[in-house]
Amino acid sequence: MSETMGIETAGKSPLSPELLAKMDAYWRAANYLSVGQIYLKDNPLLERPLTLDDVKPRLLGHWGTTPGLNFLYVHWNRLIRERDLNMLYVIGPGHGGPGIVANTYLEGSYSEIYPHIEQNKDGIKRLFRQFSWPYGIPSHVAPETPGSIHEGGELGYSLVHAYGAAYDNPSLIVACVVGDGEAETGPLATSWHSNKFLNPATDGAVLPILHLNGYKIANPTILARIPHAELEDLMRGYGYEPFTLEGDDPAVMHQQAAAVFDTMLDRIAAIQKAAREEGSTARPAWPMLIMRTPKGWTGPKFVDGKPVEGTWRAHQVPLDQIFEKPEHLALLEEWMRSYKPEELFDEKGHFRADLADIAPKGRLRMGMNPHANGGLLLKPLNVPSFREFAVKIEGRGQQDVESTRVLGHLLHAVMQANMEQKNFRVFGPDETASNRLQDVITGTGKEWMAETLPVDENLSQTGRVMEILSEHMCQGWYEGYLLTGRHGFFSCYEAFIHIVDSMVNQHAKWLKTTREIPWRKPIASLNYLLSSLVWRQDHNGFSHQDPGFIDHLMNKKADVVRIYLPPDANTLLSVADHCLRSRNYINLIVAGKQPAPQWLTIDEAVAHCTTGLGVWPWASNDEGGPEVVMACCGDVPTLETLAAVTLLRAKVPDLRIRVVNVVDLMALQPTSEHPHGLPDEDFDALFPAGTPVVFAFHGYPWLIHRLTYRRHNHENIHVRGYKEEGTTTTPFDMCVLNNIDRFQLALDAIKRVARLKPHAGEAEQWYSEAIQRHKLYVAENGDDLPEIKNWRWPRS
Ligand SMILES: Cc1ncc(C[n+]2csc(CCOP(=O)(O)OP(=O)(O)O)c2C)c(N)n1
Ligand SMILES: [Mg+2]
């Protein structure tokens, strides 16, 4: 292989022969422990010849990426020691878990956190055995791994997480390995642009390393097969200063790696000095490294006559037929002995002291960096009283307010109250203002390190509102920010939040797992506001209509998710206050941004949100027990339900109607399924067995059935919701198209109440005349009928 070093690093040899030898031995130790984890359950120090009894029955894990990760770890250790760095690692190819476990073991963090994995022969045996073993540890850089904020199971998010961790952490350096396969993913490709949002004066630094081992599972990688100059140009185009490290001779590579890292760290220091001490406001070209080394470096070169090292065949377990082919067992032993374990561990299995000595100590060890256990550093968010922003209710439903704009007032106050402690950011894919949260921008601005023009508004190099047209970046930055112990809020168009479905899956898994890991401290919840909702896509139509993120989140563990559909501004304030203060959840708030009627006083809102659902007595006339329950969840369904109630009152004045509004969707489930679940007795009291329920739901109707199928009255629950009918039409026509409109709901009630059955035909007639009239009017006038548009709940 040729070497492609920068001019400043060529010929430099920063490592003394002694240190070089120790670093190489340290690297061999990490490689040895990595291979041992993949293969062995016994004979950890190879004190006797390897036999099949020593080998695990199922060979699981990934070797290919691991030696490269181990190489980097030992070099970062040197940098930490020599420069006293506060360094966090983020490993994109998280399938190289054994390497990071090995390194955190060698530096001592692992045994401190997991005392049964002792620093001796027994400990090494247990370390090997637990890996990818039932009830042991996962194969990835998982929540169980000390020092990790990133599992790297689903590829694509390493760099965005690294940047999220670096924001507002001026002393932190986040070393981030990006797999060259991972670099092909959409999120990773965009993540490079995070440097336009990183202020060298007030944020930390990210040290990206493109791990160019040339291959993925079964294919070459794109970036390894374009001319090197083109790759460097790509990185320059992203605004980085690329450095390259290339080769496979360990001694040469150690020396060159040390030289290139010294130069890169000097660059970072110079950039930070210019910004912090010399007042530079220029957007710097941060250094990044292209590390071109063989996949499966130092592993078997050939297996069964086929090349393995330096190819895609090294990806998982290079020698996988140990039990079938005796020569593979011999190759394994030869491979493991090539690391010379007898030089690395003494006869008791202690890592040799002179080698252990080159690792950082205490909290400087990457396995012990408190930023990786963000809950340790979490400062409570200052949340001013939300009551100050309450909408004054002057008659129910008499005034129209944009609910999310009111939330914007609260978020602005929260932002201002935390400007000093710099631990709150708001994220959005170019929609903060569109979702009517623009107040939050005042007094902070939107982070922007790129060029600005006079036409721009509110861009700032120290802005705390993060806007980029990438839901992936918003999600990833926010996760990185939360995982390192800070707070935030993410607003998004409802339909497009699906773009991060998969990312939120991974975050939910992280939260679920960390709940069971005692040393992981709770972090702030991930809060979503979905606005620009399905029912009000006046500008955009069908492409912008999808309420399915609710269903998606519903699949997650009950311990982790909370879903709220506040029907007005005051309930939204109460819910948001609760979410901002909560820990370890994913909170989903669905609330409209269009002017809409307001129903509850702030005190009523708080009481309603506390129970999560309840009867609205002022809208009900159910003395003696209801004949029908009109249930609603979501702002537009609530409006249509209340309008349906007025229609029913006009048509069947003596009908006993109960209106139940649901804010907290989880309350519909039994207590056995969710901690917010309403006890059966309470559910039965609200929805008495045998009483028909007409349920208007914001999202896909089947979800309500899924949540209530075990309830006594389930067979009488009749749900209306979104059923993929939509276009650019009037707000009320959207309801009509999906049969959630007031006429339909009223008709449903009449058809379901037994004593009204004789009138069903007449009611059908009334319904179709009303809808006919509506359709003709909207087609002719392009707007809703005045009596629909201007409908108000009757003043009492
Ligand atoms: C989003 C995603 N798609 C597919 C996979 C399956 N997968 C696991 S590893 C891998 C190849 C990764 O290649 P690279 O990033 O180059 O890592 P390395 O070569 O260092 O192992 C793939 C495709 C995955 N984990 N995540
Ligand atoms: Mg690769």
Coordinates of C-alpha atoms in Angstrom, one line a residue, residues 155-486:
L155 CA -25.7 2.3 10.7
G156 CA -25.8 6.0 9.8
Y157 CA -26.0 8.0 12.9
S158 CA -22.6 8.1 14.4
L159 CA -21.5 11.5 13.1
V160 CA -24.8 13.2 13.9
H161 CA -24.7 11.8 17.4
A162 CA -21.1 13.0 17.8
Y163 CA -22.1 16.6 16.8
G164 CA -25.1 16.5 19.1
A165 CA -22.8 15.6 22.0
A166 CA -20.3 18.3 21.1
Y167 CA -22.9 21.2 21.0
D168 CA -22.5 23.3 24.2
N169 CA -19.7 21.2 25.4
P170 CA -16.7 23.4 24.7
S171 CA -14.2 21.2 26.5
L172 CA -15.2 18.0 24.8
I173 CA -13.6 16.3 21.8
V174 CA -15.8 13.6 20.3
A175 CA -13.8 11.1 18.3
C176 CA -16.1 9.6 15.8
V177 CA -15.4 6.6 13.6
V178 CA -17.5 6.5 10.5
G179 CA -17.6 3.1 8.6
D180 CA -17.0 3.5 4.9
G181 CA -20.2 1.4 4.4
E182 CA -22.0 3.5 6.9
A183 CA -20.9 6.6 5.0
E184 CA -23.2 5.5 2.1
T185 CA -26.3 6.0 4.2
G186 CA -28.4 9.1 3.7
P187 CA -28.2 10.4 7.3
L188 CA -24.4 9.9 7.4
A189 CA -23.9 11.7 4.1
T190 CA -25.8 14.7 5.4
S191 CA -24.1 14.6 8.8
W192 CA -20.9 16.0 7.5
H193 CA -22.8 19.3 7.2
S194 CA -23.2 19.5 10.9
N195 CA -19.9 21.5 10.9
K196 CA -22.0 24.5 9.7
F197 CA -23.8 24.4 13.0
L198 CA -20.8 24.0 15.3
N199 CA -19.4 27.1 16.8
P200 CA -15.7 26.7 17.8
A201 CA -16.0 29.3 20.6
T202 CA -18.9 27.7 22.4
D203 CA -19.1 24.1 21.3
G204 CA -16.7 21.2 21.5
A205 CA -14.9 19.6 18.6
V206 CA -15.7 16.5 16.6
L207 CA -12.9 14.5 15.2
P208 CA -14.3 12.4 12.3
I209 CA -12.4 9.4 11.2
L210 CA -13.6 7.7 8.0
H211 CA -12.7 4.1 8.5
L212 CA -11.9 3.2 5.0
N213 CA -11.3 -0.5 5.3
G214 CA -12.7 -0.9 1.8
Y215 CA -15.7 -3.2 2.4
K216 CA -19.1 -3.7 3.9
I217 CA -20.6 -7.2 4.5
A218 CA -20.3 -8.4 0.9
N219 CA -19.3 -5.6 -1.3
P220 CA -16.7 -2.9 -1.7
T221 CA -17.5 0.5 -0.5
I222 CA -18.1 3.4 -2.9
L223 CA -15.7 5.7 -1.1
A224 CA -12.9 3.2 -1.3
R225 CA -13.3 2.8 -5.0
I226 CA -13.2 6.4 -6.2
P227 CA -9.9 8.1 -6.8
H228 CA -8.3 9.3 -3.5
A229 CA -8.2 12.8 -4.8
E230 CA -11.9 12.7 -5.5
L231 CA -12.6 11.5 -1.9
E232 CA -10.4 14.3 -0.5
D233 CA -12.3 16.8 -2.7
L234 CA -15.6 15.4 -1.4
M235 CA -14.4 16.1 2.2
R236 CA -13.1 19.5 1.3
G237 CA -16.5 20.2 -0.3
Y238 CA -18.1 19.3 3.0
G239 CA -15.9 21.9 4.5
Y240 CA -13.3 19.7 6.2
E241 CA -9.5 19.6 5.9
P242 CA -8.9 16.0 5.1
F243 CA -5.9 14.1 6.3
T244 CA -5.0 10.6 5.2
L245 CA -3.4 7.6 7.0
E246 CA -2.8 4.6 4.8
G247 CA -0.9 1.4 5.2
D248 CA -0.8 -2.0 6.9
D249 CA 2.7 -2.2 8.5
P250 CA 1.9 -1.8 12.2
A251 CA 5.2 -0.1 13.2
V252 CA 5.0 2.4 10.4
M253 CA 1.3 3.0 10.9
H254 CA 1.7 3.7 14.6
Q255 CA 4.3 6.3 13.9
Q256 CA 2.3 7.9 11.1
A257 CA -1.0 7.8 13.1
A258 CA 0.7 9.6 16.0
A259 CA 2.0 12.2 13.7
V260 CA -1.3 12.8 11.9
F261 CA -3.3 12.9 15.1
D262 CA -0.8 15.4 16.6
T263 CA -1.3 17.6 13.6
M264 CA -5.1 17.3 13.7
L265 CA -5.3 18.0 17.4
D266 CA -3.0 21.0 16.9
R267 CA -5.4 22.2 14.2
I268 CA -8.4 21.8 16.6
A269 CA -6.5 23.7 19.3
A270 CA -5.7 26.5 16.8
I271 CA -9.2 26.7 15.6
Q272 CA -10.6 27.0 19.1
K273 CA -7.9 29.5 20.1
A274 CA -8.7 31.7 17.2
A275 CA -12.4 31.6 18.0
R276 CA -12.1 31.8 21.8
E277 CA -9.2 34.1 22.3
E278 CA -8.7 36.0 19.1
G279 CA -12.4 36.7 18.2
S280 CA -12.4 34.9 14.9
T281 CA -15.9 34.3 13.6
A282 CA -14.9 32.5 10.4
R283 CA -16.3 29.1 9.8
P284 CA -13.2 26.9 10.2
A285 CA -12.2 23.9 8.1
W286 CA -12.1 21.3 10.8
P287 CA -9.7 18.4 10.3
M288 CA -11.0 14.9 9.5
L289 CA -9.0 11.7 8.9
I290 CA -9.4 9.1 6.1
M291 CA -7.9 5.9 7.5
R292 CA -7.3 3.4 4.8
T293 CA -6.4 0.1 6.5
P294 CA -7.2 -3.5 5.6
K295 CA -10.5 -4.9 6.8
G296 CA -9.7 -7.6 9.4
W297 CA -6.2 -6.2 9.8
T298 CA -3.8 -8.8 11.5
G299 CA -6.4 -11.5 11.1
P300 CA -6.1 -14.7 9.0
K301 CA -4.8 -13.8 5.6
F302 CA -6.1 -16.8 3.7
V303 CA -8.8 -19.3 4.7
D304 CA -9.6 -22.4 2.5
G305 CA -7.4 -20.8 -0.1
K306 CA -9.4 -17.6 -0.3
P307 CA -8.0 -14.2 0.8
V308 CA -9.6 -12.9 4.0
E309 CA -7.6 -10.1 5.5
G310 CA -8.2 -6.9 3.5
T311 CA -11.5 -8.2 2.0
W312 CA -15.2 -8.4 2.7
R313 CA -14.7 -12.0 3.9
A314 CA -13.2 -10.6 7.1
H315 CA -16.5 -8.9 8.0
Q316 CA -17.9 -11.3 10.6
V317 CA -16.2 -14.4 11.8
P318 CA -13.3 -15.2 9.5
L319 CA -12.9 -18.8 10.6
D320 CA -16.4 -20.1 11.1
Q321 CA -16.2 -23.8 10.5
I322 CA -14.1 -24.6 13.5
F323 CA -16.1 -27.7 14.4
E324 CA -16.1 -29.1 10.9
K325 CA -12.6 -28.3 9.8
P326 CA -9.7 -29.2 12.2
E327 CA -7.4 -26.9 10.3
H328 CA -9.5 -24.0 11.2
L329 CA -9.0 -24.7 14.9
A330 CA -5.2 -24.7 14.2
L331 CA -5.5 -21.4 12.3
L332 CA -7.4 -19.8 15.1
E333 CA -4.8 -20.8 17.6
E334 CA -2.0 -19.5 15.3
W335 CA -3.9 -16.3 14.9
M336 CA -4.4 -15.7 18.6
R337 CA -0.9 -16.7 19.4
S338 CA 0.4 -14.1 16.8
Y339 CA -0.6 -11.5 19.4
K340 CA 1.8 -13.0 21.9
P341 CA -0.5 -13.2 24.9
E342 CA 2.4 -14.3 27.1
E343 CA 3.9 -10.9 26.6
L344 CA 0.7 -9.1 27.4
F345 CA -0.7 -10.8 30.4
D346 CA 1.2 -12.3 33.4
E347 CA 0.5 -15.8 34.6
K348 CA -2.4 -14.6 36.7
G349 CA -4.0 -12.9 33.8
H350 CA -3.1 -9.4 34.9
F351 CA -2.5 -7.0 32.0
R352 CA 1.1 -6.1 32.3
A353 CA 1.6 -3.0 34.4
D354 CA 3.9 -1.2 32.0
L355 CA 1.3 -1.6 29.3
A356 CA -1.7 -0.7 31.4
D357 CA 0.3 2.4 32.4
I358 CA 0.0 4.0 29.0
A359 CA -3.8 4.3 29.3
P360 CA -5.4 7.4 30.7
K361 CA -6.5 7.3 34.4
G362 CA -9.7 8.0 36.2
R363 CA -12.4 10.0 34.5
L364 CA -10.1 10.7 31.5
R365 CA -10.6 7.1 30.5
M366 CA -13.0 7.0 27.6
G367 CA -15.0 4.2 29.4
M368 CA -15.5 6.6 32.3
N369 CA -16.2 9.8 30.5
P370 CA -19.3 11.2 32.4
H371 CA -20.7 12.7 29.1
A372 CA -21.4 9.1 28.0
N373 CA -23.6 8.7 31.0
G374 CA -25.5 12.0 30.5
G375 CA -27.8 11.5 33.4
L376 CA -24.8 12.1 35.7
L377 CA -24.4 15.6 34.3
L378 CA -28.1 16.4 33.9
K379 CA -29.1 19.7 35.4
P380 CA -32.9 20.2 35.8
L381 CA -34.4 22.4 33.2
N382 CA -35.7 25.8 34.4
V383 CA -39.3 25.7 33.4
P384 CA -41.2 28.9 34.1
S385 CA -44.8 28.6 35.1
F386 CA -46.9 27.6 32.1
R387 CA -49.9 29.2 33.7
E388 CA -48.5 32.6 32.8
F389 CA -49.2 31.8 29.1
A390 CA -52.7 30.4 29.6
V391 CA -55.4 31.5 27.2
K392 CA -58.2 33.2 29.1
I393 CA -61.4 31.4 28.2
E394 CA -64.3 33.8 27.6
G395 CA -67.1 31.4 26.8
R396 CA -66.3 27.8 25.7
G397 CA -65.2 27.6 22.1
Q398 CA -65.9 31.3 21.4
Q399 CA -62.4 32.4 20.5
D400 CA -60.0 30.9 17.9
V401 CA -56.3 30.6 18.9
E402 CA -53.3 29.0 17.3
S403 CA -52.5 26.5 20.1
T404 CA -48.9 25.9 19.1
R405 CA -48.2 29.7 19.0
V406 CA -49.1 29.7 22.7
L407 CA -46.7 26.8 23.2
G408 CA -44.1 29.0 21.5
H409 CA -44.5 31.6 24.3
L410 CA -43.7 28.9 26.9
L411 CA -40.8 27.6 24.9
H412 CA -39.4 31.1 24.6
A413 CA -39.6 31.5 28.3
V414 CA -37.9 28.1 28.8
M415 CA -35.2 29.1 26.4
Q416 CA -34.6 32.4 28.1
A417 CA -34.6 30.8 31.6
N418 CA -31.8 28.4 30.5
M419 CA -29.6 30.7 28.4
E420 CA -27.0 30.8 31.2
Q421 CA -26.8 27.1 31.8
K422 CA -26.8 26.4 28.0
N423 CA -28.6 23.1 28.2
F424 CA -31.7 23.5 26.1
R425 CA -32.0 23.5 22.3
V426 CA -35.0 23.4 20.0
F427 CA -34.7 21.3 16.8
G428 CA -36.8 21.5 13.6
P429 CA -36.5 20.7 9.9
D430 CA -37.0 24.3 8.8
E431 CA -40.5 24.4 10.4
T432 CA -40.1 26.1 13.8
A433 CA -41.8 29.2 12.5
S434 CA -44.2 27.3 10.2
N435 CA -45.3 25.3 13.3
R436 CA -45.9 28.7 14.9
L437 CA -43.2 28.3 17.5
Q438 CA -41.3 31.3 16.2
D439 CA -41.3 33.1 19.5
V440 CA -38.7 30.7 20.8
I441 CA -36.2 32.1 18.2
T442 CA -36.4 35.6 19.7
G443 CA -33.5 36.3 22.0
T444 CA -31.4 33.4 20.8
G445 CA -31.6 33.0 17.0
K446 CA -31.0 30.1 14.8
E447 CA -27.6 28.5 14.8
W448 CA -25.7 29.2 11.5
M449 CA -22.0 29.2 10.8
A450 CA -22.3 29.4 7.1
E451 CA -22.5 32.6 5.1
T452 CA -25.3 35.2 5.9
L453 CA -26.9 37.7 3.6
P454 CA -28.8 40.9 4.5
V455 CA -32.0 39.2 3.6
D456 CA -31.5 36.6 6.3
E457 CA -33.4 36.8 9.6
N458 CA -32.5 35.6 13.0
L459 CA -29.4 33.6 12.0
S460 CA -26.8 33.6 14.7
Q461 CA -23.5 31.9 15.4
T462 CA -24.7 31.3 18.9
G463 CA -28.3 30.4 18.1
R464 CA -30.0 27.7 20.2
V465 CA -32.6 26.9 17.6
M466 CA -31.3 24.2 15.2
E467 CA -32.9 24.2 11.8
I468 CA -31.7 22.0 8.9
L469 CA -33.9 20.5 6.3
S470 CA -33.2 17.0 7.5
E471 CA -35.4 15.2 10.0
H472 CA -32.5 12.8 10.5
M473 CA -30.2 15.6 11.6
C474 CA -32.7 17.1 13.9
Q475 CA -33.4 13.7 15.5
G476 CA -29.7 12.7 15.7
W477 CA -28.4 16.0 17.1
Y478 CA -31.2 15.9 19.6
E479 CA -30.4 12.4 20.7
G480 CA -26.7 13.2 21.0
Y481 CA -27.6 16.3 23.0
L482 CA -29.9 14.3 25.3
L483 CA -27.6 11.4 25.8
T484 CA -24.9 13.7 27.0
G485 CA -27.2 15.2 29.7
R486 CA -29.1 18.1 28.2

